[in-house]
């Protein structure tokens, strides 16, 4: 019996280890290839650091990464504020509205970014409104693209904290509705907001099609830089991919640190 229990306990760890190894194989292969001179046979022809040196001295690489991060901030902030307020109002004051909010938020799942970008560009590119600005167009399209992910993360968190009981307890202790929302409900929702924001950031940061259609070459992000370097040596492209992965990994670790700090 004890042997069976030990095997049962070890099985999840074995599965997790094998899954992790399987998922890391493409990353490790890309990393190793970025250090090679060439690899057409069983073993590499040689090793070099020149592609990494080229990347770190590349004038366009770091501004491209920064542009990708900067264009992610407005859509994430706007979408989180709208979804938080809409869901909070529905859950607390009119639960019947939640199904309609869900239906609206799930629509972008069937409308991919390219499908949205082309009509928006055709409609607003020649107008005299603020929407003719390419950055405004990008922000609005990204708000729609990340809406399902923001909605799902915030909805799960809002139902998980049992917001109605929190408000009842706060009112019994003499707290007003606005104070209870700002000081009690919102801090408890921070975990869901951070997770949904991280998913949204990865979607926007990894986008190429939308920003290519809307901004062209006027706003070059790291994805566009990677596309433009497709005719350059493959090892240099591998270096850019690794740097992109490292940037998103660092951001995710910061988010998880904030999430764990909030739980404590």
PDB file of C-alpha atoms in Angstrom:
ATOM      1  CA  UNK A   1       0.000   0.000   0.000  1.00  0.00           C
ATOM      2  CA  UNK A   2       2.807   2.410   0.891  1.00  0.00           C
ATOM      3  CA  UNK A   3       4.564   1.732  -2.423  1.00  0.00           C
ATOM      4  CA  UNK A   4       1.355   2.482  -4.333  1.00  0.00           C
ATOM      5  CA  UNK A   5       0.897   5.745  -2.438  1.00  0.00           C
ATOM      6  CA  UNK A   6       4.500   6.789  -3.164  1.00  0.00           C
ATOM      7  CA  UNK A   7       4.024   6.040  -6.864  1.00  0.00           C
ATOM      8  CA  UNK A   8       0.767   8.012  -6.888  1.00  0.00           C
ATOM      9  CA  UNK A   9       2.483  11.000  -5.259  1.00  0.00           C
ATOM     10  CA  UNK A  10       5.435  10.877  -7.646  1.00  0.00           C
ATOM     11  CA  UNK A  11       3.299  10.605 -10.804  1.00  0.00           C
ATOM     12  CA  UNK A  12       2.252  14.315 -10.956  1.00  0.00           C
ATOM     13  CA  UNK A  13       5.877  15.415 -10.525  1.00  0.00           C
ATOM     14  CA  UNK A  14       6.996  13.062 -13.305  1.00  0.00           C
ATOM     15  CA  UNK A  15       4.297  14.373 -15.648  1.00  0.00           C
ATOM     16  CA  UNK A  16       5.139  17.979 -14.759  1.00  0.00           C
ATOM     17  CA  UNK A  17       8.862  17.383 -15.340  1.00  0.00           C
ATOM     18  CA  UNK A  18       8.297  15.733 -18.731  1.00  0.00           C
ATOM     19  CA  UNK A  19       5.907  18.515 -19.787  1.00  0.00           C
ATOM     20  CA  UNK A  20       8.422  21.185 -18.749  1.00  0.00           C
ATOM     21  CA  UNK A  21      11.219  19.482 -20.699  1.00  0.00           C
ATOM     22  CA  UNK A  22       8.991  19.178 -23.772  1.00  0.00           C
ATOM     23  CA  UNK A  23       8.032  22.876 -23.621  1.00  0.00           C
ATOM     24  CA  UNK A  24      11.642  24.001 -23.104  1.00  0.00           C
ATOM     25  CA  UNK A  25      13.058  22.079 -26.084  1.00  0.00           C
ATOM     26  CA  UNK A  26      12.248  24.808 -28.687  1.00  0.00           C
ATOM     27  CA  UNK A  27      13.636  27.524 -26.408  1.00  0.00           C
ATOM     28  CA  UNK A  28      16.871  25.617 -25.704  1.00  0.00           C
ATOM     29  CA  UNK A  29      17.310  24.783 -29.394  1.00  0.00           C
ATOM     30  CA  UNK A  30      16.852  28.465 -30.339  1.00  0.00           C
ATOM     31  CA  UNK A  31      19.281  29.569 -27.632  1.00  0.00           C
ATOM     32  CA  UNK A  32      21.966  27.064 -28.661  1.00  0.00           C
ATOM     33  CA  UNK A  33      21.597  27.903 -32.352  1.00  0.00           C
ATOM     34  CA  UNK A  34      22.085  31.624 -31.624  1.00  0.00           C
ATOM     35  CA  UNK A  35      25.676  30.826 -30.522  1.00  0.00           C
ATOM     36  CA  UNK A  36      26.608  28.786 -33.586  1.00  0.00           C
ATOM     37  CA  UNK A  37      28.522  29.800 -36.698  1.00  0.00           C
ATOM     38  CA  UNK A  38      26.461  27.353 -38.738  1.00  0.00           C
ATOM     39  CA  UNK A  39      24.658  24.060 -38.164  1.00  0.00           C
ATOM     40  CA  UNK A  40      24.089  21.997 -41.288  1.00  0.00           C
ATOM     41  CA  UNK A  41      25.481  18.695 -40.008  1.00  0.00           C
ATOM     42  CA  UNK A  42      25.082  16.643 -36.838  1.00  0.00           C
ATOM     43  CA  UNK A  43      27.251  19.047 -34.826  1.00  0.00           C
ATOM     44  CA  UNK A  44      27.657  22.843 -35.152  1.00  0.00           C
ATOM     45  CA  UNK A  45      30.447  24.141 -37.366  1.00  0.00           C
ATOM     46  CA  UNK A  46      31.626  26.437 -34.567  1.00  0.00           C
ATOM     47  CA  UNK A  47      30.629  28.799 -31.800  1.00  0.00           C
ATOM     48  CA  UNK A  48      30.474  32.586 -31.738  1.00  0.00           C
ATOM     49  CA  UNK A  49      29.135  35.519 -29.703  1.00  0.00           C
ATOM     50  CA  UNK A  50      29.060  38.003 -32.578  1.00  0.00           C
ATOM     51  CA  UNK A  51      25.285  37.801 -33.089  1.00  0.00           C
ATOM     52  CA  UNK A  52      24.657  38.597 -29.432  1.00  0.00           C
ATOM     53  CA  UNK A  53      27.166  41.437 -29.624  1.00  0.00           C
ATOM     54  CA  UNK A  54      25.396  42.673 -32.757  1.00  0.00           C
ATOM     55  CA  UNK A  55      22.013  42.591 -30.997  1.00  0.00           C
ATOM     56  CA  UNK A  56      23.193  44.492 -27.944  1.00  0.00           C
ATOM     57  CA  UNK A  57      24.802  47.155 -30.110  1.00  0.00           C
ATOM     58  CA  UNK A  58      21.841  47.353 -32.493  1.00  0.00           C
ATOM     59  CA  UNK A  59      20.437  50.888 -32.375  1.00  0.00           C
ATOM     60  CA  UNK A  60      16.864  49.836 -33.243  1.00  0.00           C
ATOM     61  CA  UNK A  61      16.407  46.797 -30.990  1.00  0.00           C
ATOM     62  CA  UNK A  62      15.878  48.334 -27.554  1.00  0.00           C
ATOM     63  CA  UNK A  63      13.714  51.243 -28.783  1.00  0.00           C
ATOM     64  CA  UNK A  64      11.584  48.635 -30.604  1.00  0.00           C
ATOM     65  CA  UNK A  65      11.082  46.665 -27.386  1.00  0.00           C
ATOM     66  CA  UNK A  66      10.220  49.868 -25.531  1.00  0.00           C
ATOM     67  CA  UNK A  67       7.698  50.876 -28.216  1.00  0.00           C
ATOM     68  CA  UNK A  68       6.024  47.488 -27.930  1.00  0.00           C
ATOM     69  CA  UNK A  69       5.682  47.901 -24.174  1.00  0.00           C
ATOM     70  CA  UNK A  70       4.493  51.506 -24.396  1.00  0.00           C
ATOM     71  CA  UNK A  71       1.732  50.774 -26.919  1.00  0.00           C
ATOM     72  CA  UNK A  72       0.502  48.015 -24.566  1.00  0.00           C
ATOM     73  CA  UNK A  73      -0.119  50.317 -21.598  1.00  0.00           C
ATOM     74  CA  UNK A  74      -3.109  52.475 -22.756  1.00  0.00           C
ATOM     75  CA  UNK A  75      -5.278  49.547 -24.006  1.00  0.00           C
ATOM     76  CA  UNK A  76      -4.637  47.530 -20.844  1.00  0.00           C
ATOM     77  CA  UNK A  77      -5.503  50.438 -18.537  1.00  0.00           C
ATOM     78  CA  UNK A  78      -8.614  51.477 -20.491  1.00  0.00           C
ATOM     79  CA  UNK A  79      -9.977  47.933 -20.877  1.00  0.00           C
ATOM     80  CA  UNK A  80      -9.381  47.027 -17.225  1.00  0.00           C
ATOM     81  CA  UNK A  81     -11.154  50.165 -15.981  1.00  0.00           C
ATOM     82  CA  UNK A  82     -14.180  49.604 -18.243  1.00  0.00           C
ATOM     83  CA  UNK A  83     -14.509  45.884 -17.457  1.00  0.00           C
ATOM     84  CA  UNK A  84     -14.002  46.333 -13.697  1.00  0.00           C
ATOM     85  CA  UNK A  85     -16.660  49.051 -13.464  1.00  0.00           C
ATOM     86  CA  UNK A  86     -19.119  47.223 -15.745  1.00  0.00           C
ATOM     87  CA  UNK A  87     -18.785  43.872 -13.976  1.00  0.00           C
ATOM     88  CA  UNK A  88     -18.847  45.408 -10.506  1.00  0.00           C
ATOM     89  CA  UNK A  89     -22.045  47.292 -11.329  1.00  0.00           C
ATOM     90  CA  UNK A  90     -23.667  44.189 -12.815  1.00  0.00           C
ATOM     91  CA  UNK A  91     -22.708  41.807 -10.009  1.00  0.00           C
ATOM     92  CA  UNK A  92     -23.646  44.160  -7.186  1.00  0.00           C
ATOM     93  CA  UNK A  93     -26.639  46.085  -8.526  1.00  0.00           C
ATOM     94  CA  UNK A  94     -28.125  44.155 -11.460  1.00  0.00           C
ATOM     95  CA  UNK A  95     -26.921  40.542 -11.913  1.00  0.00           C
ATOM     96  CA  UNK A  96     -29.166  40.102 -14.968  1.00  0.00           C
ATOM     97  CA  UNK A  97     -26.880  42.426 -16.936  1.00  0.00           C
ATOM     98  CA  UNK A  98     -23.884  40.137 -16.552  1.00  0.00           C
ATOM     99  CA  UNK A  99     -24.921  37.759 -19.330  1.00  0.00           C
ATOM    100  CA  UNK A 100     -25.178  40.682 -21.758  1.00  0.00           C
ATOM    101  CA  UNK A 101     -21.764  41.996 -20.715  1.00  0.00           C
ATOM    102  CA  UNK A 102     -20.347  38.508 -21.230  1.00  0.00           C
ATOM    103  CA  UNK A 103     -21.896  38.270 -24.713  1.00  0.00           C
ATOM    104  CA  UNK A 104     -20.408  41.640 -25.724  1.00  0.00           C
ATOM    105  CA  UNK A 105     -16.957  40.826 -24.287  1.00  0.00           C
ATOM    106  CA  UNK A 106     -16.810  37.463 -26.077  1.00  0.00           C
ATOM    107  CA  UNK A 107     -17.512  38.913 -29.541  1.00  0.00           C
ATOM    108  CA  UNK A 108     -13.799  39.681 -30.269  1.00  0.00           C
ATOM    109  CA  UNK A 109     -13.062  35.954 -30.017  1.00  0.00           C
ATOM    110  CA  UNK A 110     -14.717  35.560 -33.415  1.00  0.00           C
ATOM    111  CA  UNK A 111     -13.340  38.837 -34.812  1.00  0.00           C
ATOM    112  CA  UNK A 112      -9.580  38.606 -35.153  1.00  0.00           C
ATOM    113  CA  UNK A 113      -7.428  41.716 -35.041  1.00  0.00           C
ATOM    114  CA  UNK A 114      -6.818  41.795 -38.804  1.00  0.00           C
ATOM    115  CA  UNK A 115     -10.569  41.717 -39.478  1.00  0.00           C
ATOM    116  CA  UNK A 116     -11.051  44.695 -37.166  1.00  0.00           C
ATOM    117  CA  UNK A 117      -7.968  46.645 -38.299  1.00  0.00           C
ATOM    118  CA  UNK A 118      -8.797  46.885 -42.007  1.00  0.00           C
ATOM    119  CA  UNK A 119     -12.326  48.396 -41.611  1.00  0.00           C
ATOM    120  CA  UNK A 120     -11.099  50.779 -38.884  1.00  0.00           C
ATOM    121  CA  UNK A 121      -8.289  51.999 -41.129  1.00  0.00           C
ATOM    122  CA  UNK A 122     -10.647  52.448 -44.073  1.00  0.00           C
ATOM    123  CA  UNK A 123     -13.225  54.280 -41.965  1.00  0.00           C
ATOM    124  CA  UNK A 124     -11.058  56.698 -39.981  1.00  0.00           C
ATOM    125  CA  UNK A 125      -7.818  57.204 -41.935  1.00  0.00           C
ATOM    126  CA  UNK A 126      -9.117  60.203 -43.874  1.00  0.00           C
ATOM    127  CA  UNK A 127     -11.324  61.739 -41.188  1.00  0.00           C
ATOM    128  CA  UNK A 128     -10.721  64.904 -39.183  1.00  0.00           C
ATOM    129  CA  UNK A 129     -11.453  63.248 -35.843  1.00  0.00           C
ATOM    130  CA  UNK A 130      -8.989  62.092 -33.206  1.00  0.00           C
ATOM    131  CA  UNK A 131      -9.512  58.534 -34.438  1.00  0.00           C
ATOM    132  CA  UNK A 132      -7.526  59.342 -37.581  1.00  0.00           C
ATOM    133  CA  UNK A 133      -4.397  59.284 -35.400  1.00  0.00           C
ATOM    134  CA  UNK A 134      -2.684  55.916 -35.933  1.00  0.00           C
ATOM    135  CA  UNK A 135      -1.757  55.503 -32.249  1.00  0.00           C
ATOM    136  CA  UNK A 136      -5.371  56.099 -31.230  1.00  0.00           C
ATOM    137  CA  UNK A 137      -6.490  53.535 -33.794  1.00  0.00           C
ATOM    138  CA  UNK A 138      -3.987  51.010 -32.446  1.00  0.00           C
ATOM    139  CA  UNK A 139      -5.049  51.568 -28.847  1.00  0.00           C
ATOM    140  CA  UNK A 140      -8.742  51.181 -29.694  1.00  0.00           C
ATOM    141  CA  UNK A 141      -8.197  48.006 -31.731  1.00  0.00           C
ATOM    142  CA  UNK A 142      -6.035  46.493 -29.006  1.00  0.00           C
ATOM    143  CA  UNK A 143      -8.742  47.332 -26.439  1.00  0.00           C
ATOM    144  CA  UNK A 144     -11.156  45.203 -28.456  1.00  0.00           C
ATOM    145  CA  UNK A 145      -8.625  42.407 -29.053  1.00  0.00           C
ATOM    146  CA  UNK A 146      -7.791  41.888 -25.371  1.00  0.00           C
ATOM    147  CA  UNK A 147     -11.371  42.367 -24.116  1.00  0.00           C
ATOM    148  CA  UNK A 148     -12.232  38.618 -23.741  1.00  0.00           C
ATOM    149  CA  UNK A 149      -9.069  37.896 -21.742  1.00  0.00           C
ATOM    150  CA  UNK A 150      -9.497  40.889 -19.443  1.00  0.00           C
ATOM    151  CA  UNK A 151     -13.165  40.039 -18.907  1.00  0.00           C
ATOM    152  CA  UNK A 152     -12.521  36.399 -18.037  1.00  0.00           C
ATOM    153  CA  UNK A 153      -9.724  37.141 -15.571  1.00  0.00           C
ATOM    154  CA  UNK A 154     -11.625  39.895 -13.753  1.00  0.00           C
ATOM    155  CA  UNK A 155     -14.916  37.980 -13.736  1.00  0.00           C
ATOM    156  CA  UNK A 156     -13.341  34.892 -12.145  1.00  0.00           C
ATOM    157  CA  UNK A 157     -11.621  37.033  -9.530  1.00  0.00           C
ATOM    158  CA  UNK A 158     -14.746  39.076  -8.776  1.00  0.00           C
ATOM    159  CA  UNK A 159     -16.849  35.965  -8.172  1.00  0.00           C
ATOM    160  CA  UNK A 160     -14.026  34.323  -6.251  1.00  0.00           C
ATOM    161  CA  UNK A 161     -13.846  37.048  -3.590  1.00  0.00           C
ATOM    162  CA  UNK A 162     -17.651  37.026  -3.052  1.00  0.00           C
ATOM    163  CA  UNK A 163     -18.007  40.765  -3.485  1.00  0.00           C
ATOM    164  CA  UNK A 164     -21.565  41.002  -2.102  1.00  0.00           C
ATOM    165  CA  UNK A 165     -20.543  39.577   1.276  1.00  0.00           C
ATOM    166  CA  UNK A 166     -17.549  41.923   1.398  1.00  0.00           C
ATOM    167  CA  UNK A 167     -19.805  44.923   0.791  1.00  0.00           C
ATOM    168  CA  UNK A 168     -22.321  43.779   3.402  1.00  0.00           C
ATOM    169  CA  UNK A 169     -19.564  43.386   5.987  1.00  0.00           C
ATOM    170  CA  UNK A 170     -18.134  46.790   5.085  1.00  0.00           C
ATOM    171  CA  UNK A 171     -21.547  48.482   5.399  1.00  0.00           C
ATOM    172  CA  UNK A 172     -22.132  46.864   8.792  1.00  0.00           C
ATOM    173  CA  UNK A 173     -18.827  48.382   9.946  1.00  0.00           C
ATOM    174  CA  UNK A 174     -19.950  51.785   8.696  1.00  0.00           C
ATOM    175  CA  UNK A 175     -18.047  52.031   5.411  1.00  0.00           C
ATOM    176  CA  UNK A 176     -19.653  53.823   2.468  1.00  0.00           C
ATOM    177  CA  UNK A 177     -20.082  52.177  -0.929  1.00  0.00           C
ATOM    178  CA  UNK A 178     -17.357  54.195  -2.638  1.00  0.00           C
ATOM    179  CA  UNK A 179     -14.927  53.668   0.242  1.00  0.00           C
ATOM    180  CA  UNK A 180     -15.697  49.925   0.278  1.00  0.00           C
ATOM    181  CA  UNK A 181     -15.074  49.666  -3.458  1.00  0.00           C
ATOM    182  CA  UNK A 182     -11.795  51.623  -3.422  1.00  0.00           C
ATOM    183  CA  UNK A 183     -10.295  50.259  -0.197  1.00  0.00           C
ATOM    184  CA  UNK A 184     -11.728  46.729   0.075  1.00  0.00           C
ATOM    185  CA  UNK A 185     -13.069  45.348  -3.210  1.00  0.00           C
ATOM    186  CA  UNK A 186     -10.477  46.783  -5.596  1.00  0.00           C
ATOM    187  CA  UNK A 187      -7.408  45.579  -3.601  1.00  0.00           C
ATOM    188  CA  UNK A 188      -8.943  42.095  -3.490  1.00  0.00           C
ATOM    189  CA  UNK A 189      -9.405  42.211  -7.264  1.00  0.00           C
ATOM    190  CA  UNK A 190      -5.768  43.152  -7.863  1.00  0.00           C
ATOM    191  CA  UNK A 191      -4.724  39.542  -8.420  1.00  0.00           C
ATOM    192  CA  UNK A 192      -7.192  39.045 -11.286  1.00  0.00           C
ATOM    193  CA  UNK A 193      -6.354  42.438 -12.776  1.00  0.00           C
ATOM    194  CA  UNK A 194      -2.620  41.666 -12.795  1.00  0.00           C
ATOM    195  CA  UNK A 195      -3.064  38.242 -14.395  1.00  0.00           C
ATOM    196  CA  UNK A 196      -5.412  39.521 -17.116  1.00  0.00           C
ATOM    197  CA  UNK A 197      -3.042  42.442 -17.742  1.00  0.00           C
ATOM    198  CA  UNK A 198      -0.098  40.058 -18.157  1.00  0.00           C
ATOM    199  CA  UNK A 199      -2.020  37.975 -20.714  1.00  0.00           C
ATOM    200  CA  UNK A 200      -3.044  41.143 -22.545  1.00  0.00           C
ATOM    201  CA  UNK A 201       0.543  42.397 -22.556  1.00  0.00           C
ATOM    202  CA  UNK A 202       1.805  39.171 -24.111  1.00  0.00           C
ATOM    203  CA  UNK A 203      -0.872  39.399 -26.830  1.00  0.00           C
ATOM    204  CA  UNK A 204      -0.103  43.021 -27.732  1.00  0.00           C
ATOM    205  CA  UNK A 205       3.670  42.628 -27.386  1.00  0.00           C
ATOM    206  CA  UNK A 206       3.610  39.660 -29.754  1.00  0.00           C
ATOM    207  CA  UNK A 207       1.366  41.300 -32.343  1.00  0.00           C
ATOM    208  CA  UNK A 208       2.617  41.974 -35.851  1.00  0.00           C
ATOM    209  CA  UNK A 209      -0.394  41.988 -38.197  1.00  0.00           C
ATOM    210  CA  UNK A 210      -2.419  44.806 -36.586  1.00  0.00           C
ATOM    211  CA  UNK A 211       0.460  47.206 -36.096  1.00  0.00           C
ATOM    212  CA  UNK A 212       1.715  46.522 -39.628  1.00  0.00           C
ATOM    213  CA  UNK A 213      -1.702  47.351 -41.103  1.00  0.00           C
ATOM    214  CA  UNK A 214      -2.336  50.445 -38.989  1.00  0.00           C
ATOM    215  CA  UNK A 215       1.091  52.006 -38.455  1.00  0.00           C
ATOM    216  CA  UNK A 216       3.168  50.471 -41.237  1.00  0.00           C
ATOM    217  CA  UNK A 217       6.871  51.207 -40.694  1.00  0.00           C
ATOM    218  CA  UNK A 218       6.213  54.446 -38.800  1.00  0.00           C
ATOM    219  CA  UNK A 219       6.019  52.701 -35.412  1.00  0.00           C
ATOM    220  CA  UNK A 220       8.508  49.849 -35.425  1.00  0.00           C
ATOM    221  CA  UNK A 221       8.096  47.307 -32.641  1.00  0.00           C
ATOM    222  CA  UNK A 222      10.303  44.290 -31.999  1.00  0.00           C
ATOM    223  CA  UNK A 223       7.966  42.056 -34.027  1.00  0.00           C
ATOM    224  CA  UNK A 224       8.382  44.341 -37.029  1.00  0.00           C
ATOM    225  CA  UNK A 225      12.138  44.392 -36.467  1.00  0.00           C
ATOM    226  CA  UNK A 226      12.110  40.594 -36.450  1.00  0.00           C
ATOM    227  CA  UNK A 227      10.109  40.564 -39.690  1.00  0.00           C
ATOM    228  CA  UNK A 228      12.456  43.046 -41.351  1.00  0.00           C
ATOM    229  CA  UNK A 229      15.465  40.935 -40.320  1.00  0.00           C
ATOM    230  CA  UNK A 230      14.097  37.805 -42.037  1.00  0.00           C
ATOM    231  CA  UNK A 231      16.695  38.168 -44.808  1.00  0.00           C
ATOM    232  CA  UNK A 232      19.537  38.500 -42.278  1.00  0.00           C
ATOM    233  CA  UNK A 233      21.410  35.538 -40.750  1.00  0.00           C
ATOM    234  CA  UNK A 234      19.063  33.179 -38.909  1.00  0.00           C
ATOM    235  CA  UNK A 235      21.210  33.212 -35.762  1.00  0.00           C
ATOM    236  CA  UNK A 236      20.549  36.943 -35.327  1.00  0.00           C
ATOM    237  CA  UNK A 237      16.808  36.304 -35.495  1.00  0.00           C
ATOM    238  CA  UNK A 238      17.218  33.661 -32.792  1.00  0.00           C
ATOM    239  CA  UNK A 239      18.913  36.236 -30.568  1.00  0.00           C
ATOM    240  CA  UNK A 240      15.954  38.641 -31.007  1.00  0.00           C
ATOM    241  CA  UNK A 241      13.506  35.853 -30.140  1.00  0.00           C
ATOM    242  CA  UNK A 242      15.451  35.005 -26.974  1.00  0.00           C
ATOM    243  CA  UNK A 243      15.547  38.668 -25.930  1.00  0.00           C
ATOM    244  CA  UNK A 244      11.770  38.942 -26.486  1.00  0.00           C
ATOM    245  CA  UNK A 245      11.228  35.843 -24.386  1.00  0.00           C
ATOM    246  CA  UNK A 246      13.474  37.216 -21.640  1.00  0.00           C
ATOM    247  CA  UNK A 247      11.608  40.549 -21.625  1.00  0.00           C
ATOM    248  CA  UNK A 248       8.195  38.884 -21.257  1.00  0.00           C
ATOM    249  CA  UNK A 249       9.557  36.483 -18.623  1.00  0.00           C
ATOM    250  CA  UNK A 250      10.929  39.362 -16.527  1.00  0.00           C
ATOM    251  CA  UNK A 251       7.591  41.187 -16.749  1.00  0.00           C
ATOM    252  CA  UNK A 252       5.696  38.046 -15.750  1.00  0.00           C
ATOM    253  CA  UNK A 253       7.963  37.563 -12.740  1.00  0.00           C
ATOM    254  CA  UNK A 254       7.328  41.149 -11.653  1.00  0.00           C
ATOM    255  CA  UNK A 255       3.576  40.556 -11.949  1.00  0.00           C
ATOM    256  CA  UNK A 256       3.759  37.319  -9.945  1.00  0.00           C
ATOM    257  CA  UNK A 257       5.802  39.075  -7.243  1.00  0.00           C
ATOM    258  CA  UNK A 258       3.152  41.775  -6.987  1.00  0.00           C
ATOM    259  CA  UNK A 259       0.412  39.152  -6.926  1.00  0.00           C
ATOM    260  CA  UNK A 260       2.067  37.156  -4.129  1.00  0.00           C
ATOM    261  CA  UNK A 261       2.776  40.350  -2.187  1.00  0.00           C
ATOM    262  CA  UNK A 262      -0.885  41.264  -2.437  1.00  0.00           C
ATOM    263  CA  UNK A 263      -1.900  37.847  -1.082  1.00  0.00           C
ATOM    264  CA  UNK A 264       0.423  38.213   1.899  1.00  0.00           C
TER     265      UNK A 264
END
